[in-house]
mmCIF file of C-alpha atoms in Angstrom:
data_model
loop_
_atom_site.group_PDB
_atom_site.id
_atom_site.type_symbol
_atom_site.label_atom_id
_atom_site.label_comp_id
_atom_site.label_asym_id
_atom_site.label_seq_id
_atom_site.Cartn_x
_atom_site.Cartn_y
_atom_site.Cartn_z
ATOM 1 C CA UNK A 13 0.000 0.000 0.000
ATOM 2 C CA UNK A 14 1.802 3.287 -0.825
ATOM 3 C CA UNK A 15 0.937 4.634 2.947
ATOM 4 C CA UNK A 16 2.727 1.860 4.392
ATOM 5 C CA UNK A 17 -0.206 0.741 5.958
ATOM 6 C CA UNK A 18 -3.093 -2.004 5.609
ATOM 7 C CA UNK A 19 -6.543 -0.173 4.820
ATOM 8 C CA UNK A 20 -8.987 -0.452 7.590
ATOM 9 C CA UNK A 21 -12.583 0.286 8.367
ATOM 10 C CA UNK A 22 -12.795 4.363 7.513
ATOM 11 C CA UNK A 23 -10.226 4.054 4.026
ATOM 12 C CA UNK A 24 -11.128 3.913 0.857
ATOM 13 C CA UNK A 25 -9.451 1.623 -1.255
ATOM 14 C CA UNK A 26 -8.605 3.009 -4.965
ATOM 15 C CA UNK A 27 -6.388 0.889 -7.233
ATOM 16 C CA UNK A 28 -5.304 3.140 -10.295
ATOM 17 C CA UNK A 29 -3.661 2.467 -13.493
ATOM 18 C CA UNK A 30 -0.369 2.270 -11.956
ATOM 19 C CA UNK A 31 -1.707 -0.321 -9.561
ATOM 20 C CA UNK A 32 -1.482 -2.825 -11.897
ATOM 21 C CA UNK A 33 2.447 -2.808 -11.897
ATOM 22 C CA UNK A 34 4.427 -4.750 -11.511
ATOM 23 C CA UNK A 35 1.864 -7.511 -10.234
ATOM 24 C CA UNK A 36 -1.583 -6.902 -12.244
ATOM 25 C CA UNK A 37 -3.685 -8.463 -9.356
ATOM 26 C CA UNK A 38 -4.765 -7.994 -6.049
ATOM 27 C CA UNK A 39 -6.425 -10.206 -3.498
ATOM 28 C CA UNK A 40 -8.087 -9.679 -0.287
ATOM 29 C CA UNK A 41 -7.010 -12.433 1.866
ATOM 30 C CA UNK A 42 -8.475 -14.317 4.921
ATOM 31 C CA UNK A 43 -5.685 -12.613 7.145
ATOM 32 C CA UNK A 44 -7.887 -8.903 6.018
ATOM 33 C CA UNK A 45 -10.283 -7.190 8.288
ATOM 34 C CA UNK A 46 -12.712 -7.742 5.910
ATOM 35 C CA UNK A 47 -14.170 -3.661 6.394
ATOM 36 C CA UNK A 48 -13.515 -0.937 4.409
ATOM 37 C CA UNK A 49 -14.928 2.122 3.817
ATOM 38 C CA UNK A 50 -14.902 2.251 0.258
ATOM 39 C CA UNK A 51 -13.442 0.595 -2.765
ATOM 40 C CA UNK A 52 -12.527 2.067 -6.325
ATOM 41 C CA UNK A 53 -11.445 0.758 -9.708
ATOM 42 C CA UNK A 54 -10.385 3.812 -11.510
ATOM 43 C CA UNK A 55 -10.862 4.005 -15.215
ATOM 44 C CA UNK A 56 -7.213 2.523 -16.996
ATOM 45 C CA UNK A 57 -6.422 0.516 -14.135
ATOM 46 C CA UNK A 58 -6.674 -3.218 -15.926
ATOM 47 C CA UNK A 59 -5.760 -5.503 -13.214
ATOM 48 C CA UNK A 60 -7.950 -8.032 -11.398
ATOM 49 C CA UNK A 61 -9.417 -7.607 -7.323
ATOM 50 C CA UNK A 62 -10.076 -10.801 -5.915
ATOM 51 C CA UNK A 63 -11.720 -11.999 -2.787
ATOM 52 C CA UNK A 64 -10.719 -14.798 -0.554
ATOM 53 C CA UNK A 65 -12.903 -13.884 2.092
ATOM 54 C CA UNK A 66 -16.072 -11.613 2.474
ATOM 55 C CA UNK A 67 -16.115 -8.497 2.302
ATOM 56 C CA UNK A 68 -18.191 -5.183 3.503
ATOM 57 C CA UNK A 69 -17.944 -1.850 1.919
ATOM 58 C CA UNK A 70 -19.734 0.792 3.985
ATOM 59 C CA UNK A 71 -19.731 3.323 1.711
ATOM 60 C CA UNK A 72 -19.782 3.084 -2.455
ATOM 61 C CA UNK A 73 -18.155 0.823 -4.634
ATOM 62 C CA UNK A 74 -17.180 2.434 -8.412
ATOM 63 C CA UNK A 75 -16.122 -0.010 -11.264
ATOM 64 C CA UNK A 76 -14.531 2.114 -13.802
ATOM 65 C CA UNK A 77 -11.584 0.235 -14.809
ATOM 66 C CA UNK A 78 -10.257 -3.658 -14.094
ATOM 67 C CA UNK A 79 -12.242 -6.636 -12.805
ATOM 68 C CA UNK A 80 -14.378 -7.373 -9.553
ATOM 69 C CA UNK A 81 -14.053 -10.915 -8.645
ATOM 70 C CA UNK A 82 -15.814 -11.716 -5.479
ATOM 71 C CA UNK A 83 -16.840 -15.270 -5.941
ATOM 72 C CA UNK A 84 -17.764 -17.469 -4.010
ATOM 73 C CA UNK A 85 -17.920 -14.925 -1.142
ATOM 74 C CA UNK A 86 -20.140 -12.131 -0.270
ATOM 75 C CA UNK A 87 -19.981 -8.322 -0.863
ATOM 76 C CA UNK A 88 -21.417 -6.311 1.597
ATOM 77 C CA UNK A 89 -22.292 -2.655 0.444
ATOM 78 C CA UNK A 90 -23.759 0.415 2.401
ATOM 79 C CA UNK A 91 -23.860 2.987 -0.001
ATOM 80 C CA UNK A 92 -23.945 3.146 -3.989
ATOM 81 C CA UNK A 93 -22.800 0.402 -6.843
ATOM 82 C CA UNK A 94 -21.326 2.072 -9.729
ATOM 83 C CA UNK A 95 -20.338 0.307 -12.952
ATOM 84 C CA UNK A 96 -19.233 2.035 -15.750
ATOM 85 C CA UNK A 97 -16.535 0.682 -17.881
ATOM 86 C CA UNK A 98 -14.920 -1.813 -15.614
ATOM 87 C CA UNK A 99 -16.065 -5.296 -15.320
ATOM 88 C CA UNK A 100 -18.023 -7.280 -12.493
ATOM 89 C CA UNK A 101 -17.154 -11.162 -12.812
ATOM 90 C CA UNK A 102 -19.968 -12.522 -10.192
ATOM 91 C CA UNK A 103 -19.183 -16.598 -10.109
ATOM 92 C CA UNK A 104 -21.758 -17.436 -7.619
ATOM 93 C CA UNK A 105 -20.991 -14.510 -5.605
ATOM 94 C CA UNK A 106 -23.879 -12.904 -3.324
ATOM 95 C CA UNK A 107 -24.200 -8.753 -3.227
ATOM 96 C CA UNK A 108 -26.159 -7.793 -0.173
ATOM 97 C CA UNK A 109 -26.838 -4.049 0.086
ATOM 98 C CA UNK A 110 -27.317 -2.805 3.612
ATOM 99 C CA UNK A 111 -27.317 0.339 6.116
ATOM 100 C CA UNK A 112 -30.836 1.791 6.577
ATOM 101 C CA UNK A 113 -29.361 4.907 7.149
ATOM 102 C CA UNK A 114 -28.679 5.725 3.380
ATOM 103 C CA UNK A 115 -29.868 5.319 0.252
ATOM 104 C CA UNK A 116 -28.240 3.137 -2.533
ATOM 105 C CA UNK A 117 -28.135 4.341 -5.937
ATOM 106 C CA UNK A 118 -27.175 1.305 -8.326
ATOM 107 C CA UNK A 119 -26.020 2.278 -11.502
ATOM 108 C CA UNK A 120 -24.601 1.093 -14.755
ATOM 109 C CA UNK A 121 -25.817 -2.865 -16.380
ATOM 110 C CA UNK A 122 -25.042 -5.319 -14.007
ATOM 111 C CA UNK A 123 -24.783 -9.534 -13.901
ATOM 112 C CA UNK A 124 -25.219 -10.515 -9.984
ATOM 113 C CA UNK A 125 -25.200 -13.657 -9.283
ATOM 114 C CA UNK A 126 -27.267 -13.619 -5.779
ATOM 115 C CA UNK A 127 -28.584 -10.185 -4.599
ATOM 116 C CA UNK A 128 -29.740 -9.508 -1.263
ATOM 117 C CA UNK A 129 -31.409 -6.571 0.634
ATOM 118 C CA UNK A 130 -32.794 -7.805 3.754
ATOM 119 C CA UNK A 131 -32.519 -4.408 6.141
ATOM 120 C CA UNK A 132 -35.759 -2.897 6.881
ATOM 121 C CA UNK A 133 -36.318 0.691 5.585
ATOM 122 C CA UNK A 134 -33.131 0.534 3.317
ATOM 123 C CA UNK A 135 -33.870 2.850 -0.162
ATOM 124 C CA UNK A 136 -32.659 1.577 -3.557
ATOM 125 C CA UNK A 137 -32.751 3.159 -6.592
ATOM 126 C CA UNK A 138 -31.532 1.544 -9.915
ATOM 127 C CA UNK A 139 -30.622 3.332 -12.880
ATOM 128 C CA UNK A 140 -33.401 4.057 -15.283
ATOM 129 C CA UNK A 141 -33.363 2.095 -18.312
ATOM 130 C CA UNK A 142 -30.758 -0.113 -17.034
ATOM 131 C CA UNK A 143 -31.136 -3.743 -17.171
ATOM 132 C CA UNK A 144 -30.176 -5.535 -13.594
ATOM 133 C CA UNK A 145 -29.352 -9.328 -14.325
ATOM 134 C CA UNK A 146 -29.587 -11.854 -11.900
ATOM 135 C CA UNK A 147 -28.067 -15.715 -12.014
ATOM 136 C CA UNK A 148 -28.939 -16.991 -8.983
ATOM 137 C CA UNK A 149 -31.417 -15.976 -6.375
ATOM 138 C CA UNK A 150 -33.066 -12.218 -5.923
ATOM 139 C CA UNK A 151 -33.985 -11.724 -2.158
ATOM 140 C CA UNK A 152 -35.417 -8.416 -1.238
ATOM 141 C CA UNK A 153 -37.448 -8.484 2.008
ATOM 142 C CA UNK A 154 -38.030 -5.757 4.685
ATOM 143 C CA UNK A 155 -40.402 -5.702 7.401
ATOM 144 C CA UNK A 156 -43.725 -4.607 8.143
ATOM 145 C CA UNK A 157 -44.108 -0.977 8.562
ATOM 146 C CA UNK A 158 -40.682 -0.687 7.890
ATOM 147 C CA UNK A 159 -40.445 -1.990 3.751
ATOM 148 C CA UNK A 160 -37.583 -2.102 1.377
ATOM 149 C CA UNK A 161 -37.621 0.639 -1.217
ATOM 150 C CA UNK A 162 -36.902 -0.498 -4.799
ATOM 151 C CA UNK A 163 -37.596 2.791 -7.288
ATOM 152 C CA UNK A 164 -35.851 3.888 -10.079
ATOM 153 C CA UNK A 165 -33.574 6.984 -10.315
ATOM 154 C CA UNK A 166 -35.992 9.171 -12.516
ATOM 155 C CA UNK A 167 -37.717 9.100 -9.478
ATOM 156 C CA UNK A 168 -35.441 9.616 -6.763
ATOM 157 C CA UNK A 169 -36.771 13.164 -6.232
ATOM 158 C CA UNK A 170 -40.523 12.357 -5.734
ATOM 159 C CA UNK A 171 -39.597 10.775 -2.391
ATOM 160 C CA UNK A 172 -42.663 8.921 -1.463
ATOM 161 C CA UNK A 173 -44.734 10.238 -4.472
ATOM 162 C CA UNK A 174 -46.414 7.500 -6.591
ATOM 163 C CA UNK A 175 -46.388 6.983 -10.228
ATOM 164 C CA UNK A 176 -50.396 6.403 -11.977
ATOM 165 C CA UNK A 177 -49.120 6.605 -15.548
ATOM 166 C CA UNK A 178 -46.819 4.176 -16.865
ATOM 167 C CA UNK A 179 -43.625 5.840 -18.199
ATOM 168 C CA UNK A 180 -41.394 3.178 -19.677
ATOM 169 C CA UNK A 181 -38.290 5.803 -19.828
ATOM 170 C CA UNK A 182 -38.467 5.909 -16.428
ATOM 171 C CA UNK A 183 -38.738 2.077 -15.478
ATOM 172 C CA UNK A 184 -35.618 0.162 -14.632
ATOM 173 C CA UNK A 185 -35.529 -3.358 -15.947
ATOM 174 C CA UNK A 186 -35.140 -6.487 -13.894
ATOM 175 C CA UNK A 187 -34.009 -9.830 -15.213
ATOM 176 C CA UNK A 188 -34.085 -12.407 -12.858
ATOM 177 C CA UNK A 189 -33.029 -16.103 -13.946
ATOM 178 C CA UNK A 190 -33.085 -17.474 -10.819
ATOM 179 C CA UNK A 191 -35.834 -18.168 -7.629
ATOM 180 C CA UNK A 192 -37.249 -14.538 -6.515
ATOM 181 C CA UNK A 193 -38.460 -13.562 -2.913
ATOM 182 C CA UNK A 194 -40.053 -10.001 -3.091
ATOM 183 C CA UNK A 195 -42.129 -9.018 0.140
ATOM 184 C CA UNK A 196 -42.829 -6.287 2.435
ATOM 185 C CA UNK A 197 -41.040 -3.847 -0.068
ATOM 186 C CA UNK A 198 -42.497 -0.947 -1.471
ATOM 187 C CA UNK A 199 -41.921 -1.369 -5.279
ATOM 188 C CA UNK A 200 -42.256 0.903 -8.061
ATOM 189 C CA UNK A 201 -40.920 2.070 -11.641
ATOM 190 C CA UNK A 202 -39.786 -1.694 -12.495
ATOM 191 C CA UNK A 203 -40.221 -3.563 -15.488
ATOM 192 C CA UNK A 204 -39.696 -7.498 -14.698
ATOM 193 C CA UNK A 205 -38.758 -9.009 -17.964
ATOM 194 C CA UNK A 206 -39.648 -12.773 -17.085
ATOM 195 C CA UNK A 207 -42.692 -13.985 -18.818
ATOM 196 C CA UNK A 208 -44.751 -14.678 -15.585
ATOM 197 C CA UNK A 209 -45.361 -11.972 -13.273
ATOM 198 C CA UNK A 210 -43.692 -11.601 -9.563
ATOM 199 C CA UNK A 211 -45.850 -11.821 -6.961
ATOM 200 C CA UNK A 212 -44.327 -9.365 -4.464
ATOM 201 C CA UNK A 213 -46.733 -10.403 -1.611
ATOM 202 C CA UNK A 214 -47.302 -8.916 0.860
ATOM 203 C CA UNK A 215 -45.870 -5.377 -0.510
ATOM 204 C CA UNK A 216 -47.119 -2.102 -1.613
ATOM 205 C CA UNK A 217 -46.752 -0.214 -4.802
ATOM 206 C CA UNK A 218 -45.397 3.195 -6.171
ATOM 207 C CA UNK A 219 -46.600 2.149 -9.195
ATOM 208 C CA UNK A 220 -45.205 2.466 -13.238
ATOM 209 C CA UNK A 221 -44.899 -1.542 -12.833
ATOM 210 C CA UNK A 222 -44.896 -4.154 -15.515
ATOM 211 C CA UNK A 223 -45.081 -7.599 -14.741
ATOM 212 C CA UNK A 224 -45.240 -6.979 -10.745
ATOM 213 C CA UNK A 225 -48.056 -7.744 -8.441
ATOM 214 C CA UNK A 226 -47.864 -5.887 -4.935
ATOM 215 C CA UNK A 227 -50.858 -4.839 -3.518
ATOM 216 C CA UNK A 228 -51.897 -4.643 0.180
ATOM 217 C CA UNK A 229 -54.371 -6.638 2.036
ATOM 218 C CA UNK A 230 -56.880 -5.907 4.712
ATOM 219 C CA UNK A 231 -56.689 -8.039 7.684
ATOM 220 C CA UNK A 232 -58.005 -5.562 10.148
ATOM 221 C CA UNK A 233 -55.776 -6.038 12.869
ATOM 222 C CA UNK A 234 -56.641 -3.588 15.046
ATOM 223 C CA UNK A 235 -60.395 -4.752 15.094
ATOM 224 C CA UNK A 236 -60.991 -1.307 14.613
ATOM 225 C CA UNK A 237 -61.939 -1.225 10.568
ATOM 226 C CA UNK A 238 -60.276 1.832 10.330
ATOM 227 C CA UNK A 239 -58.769 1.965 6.277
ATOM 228 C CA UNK A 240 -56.115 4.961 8.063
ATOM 229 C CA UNK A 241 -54.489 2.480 10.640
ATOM 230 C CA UNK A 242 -51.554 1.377 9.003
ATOM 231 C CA UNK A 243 -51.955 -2.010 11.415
ATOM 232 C CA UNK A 244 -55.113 -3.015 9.584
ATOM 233 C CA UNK A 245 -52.888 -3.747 6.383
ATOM 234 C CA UNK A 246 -50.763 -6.842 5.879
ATOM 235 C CA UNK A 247 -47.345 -4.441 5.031
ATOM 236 C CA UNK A 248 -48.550 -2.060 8.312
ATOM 237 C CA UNK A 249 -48.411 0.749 5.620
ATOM 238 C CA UNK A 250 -51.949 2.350 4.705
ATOM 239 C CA UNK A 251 -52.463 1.785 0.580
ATOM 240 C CA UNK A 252 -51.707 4.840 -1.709
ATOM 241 C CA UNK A 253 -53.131 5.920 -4.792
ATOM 242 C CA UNK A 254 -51.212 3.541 -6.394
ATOM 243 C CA UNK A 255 -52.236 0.410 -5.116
ATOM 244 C CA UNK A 256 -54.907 -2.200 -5.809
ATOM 245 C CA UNK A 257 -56.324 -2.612 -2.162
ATOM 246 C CA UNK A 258 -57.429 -6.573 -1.401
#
């Protein structure tokens, strides 16, 4: 490391093009702390970052030059995922994004092989009119009252604000290959491109969906029948304007 010292928890990593010399390759071994607080591939850098052990990012990771290879291990990230011009070689690696405390912006095509969000109230916005690819298994799950966010970045300024008119510009596209667990997230501007619709159950909708079915249901919890307590719906989050109410 040109400090002299091994990166730790609040560094970010950056491997340039003269990282690549004289040994084109790097690889985050067992003997690592496994935390960082960020991790760059700069645009002309053309060697390869592996991992031999998991690893968490707590801020953003940016692909502009060289190769990702994770697998088989996972990547833990807290803030956004970046690729644009370097490569991501996912194996059968798993991407979880976490850290309720910010959003995550994903941007650029990517090919995950297993991506996870499982942290309540954690916001994530893919890149409109990007396609998001995934091998393996798609996992996003929050909790109730507290869902997962999944929007796209045309409409990362509405904020809660739902979409009633589809807008395919705006949509980002999902591609999953693999089995697909959507609940208690709050879904909208997607465009699934399997054949059969996902049934994102229970979950509510922003709507500008195609293919997705998320729509709360009344269980009437509180005994009450009240449609305004959030507790009488199976996400604890009273409908909006854009969902179908069951």
């Amino acid at each position: 490391w040109d400090g002299g010292f091994v990166p730790g928890t609040f560094d970010v990593v950056r491997f340039t093009p003269h990282s690549a010399f004289p040994i084109p390759h790097s690889l985050v071994d067992s003997a690592f702390a496994g935390t960082i607080a960020g991790l760059t591939l700069a645009s002309g850098y053309s060697g390869t970052v592996t991992l031999a052990r998991d690893l968490t990012v707590t801020g953003d990771v940016t692909l502009q030059g060289g190769t990702l290879h994770p697998s088989p291990f996972t990547l833990t990230v807290g803030g956004n995922w970046t690729l644009a011009g370097g490569a991501f070689d996912a194996g059968t690696s798993t991407v979880v994004f976490a850290d309720p405390s910010k959003p995550s912006t994903i941007r650029g095509q990517t090919t995950f092989y297993n991506l996870v969000s499982t942290t309540p109230d954690k916001k994530l916005y893919f890149e409109a009119g990007a396609t998001q690819t995934i091998l393996g298994a798609l996992t996003m799950e929050g909790e109730a009252g507290h869902l997962l966010w999944l929007r796209s970045t045309a409409s990362h300024e509405l904020a809660a604000e739902p979409v009633l008119a589809l807008n395919e510009s705006a949509q980002w596209r999902l591609d999953p290959r693999g089995p697909v667990s959507l609940r208690m997230v709050h879904i909208g501007d997607t465009h699934n491109l399997r054949p059969e619709p996902i049934k994102a159950l229970p979950s509510n909708s922003f709507g500008n969906n195609t293919g997705i079915d998320a729509d709360p249901v009344w269980d009437n919890s509180s005994t009450a029948g009240l449609w305004s307590t959030a507790t009488n719906w199976d996400t604890n989050v009273v409908p909006g304007s854009a969902d179908t109410a069951t």
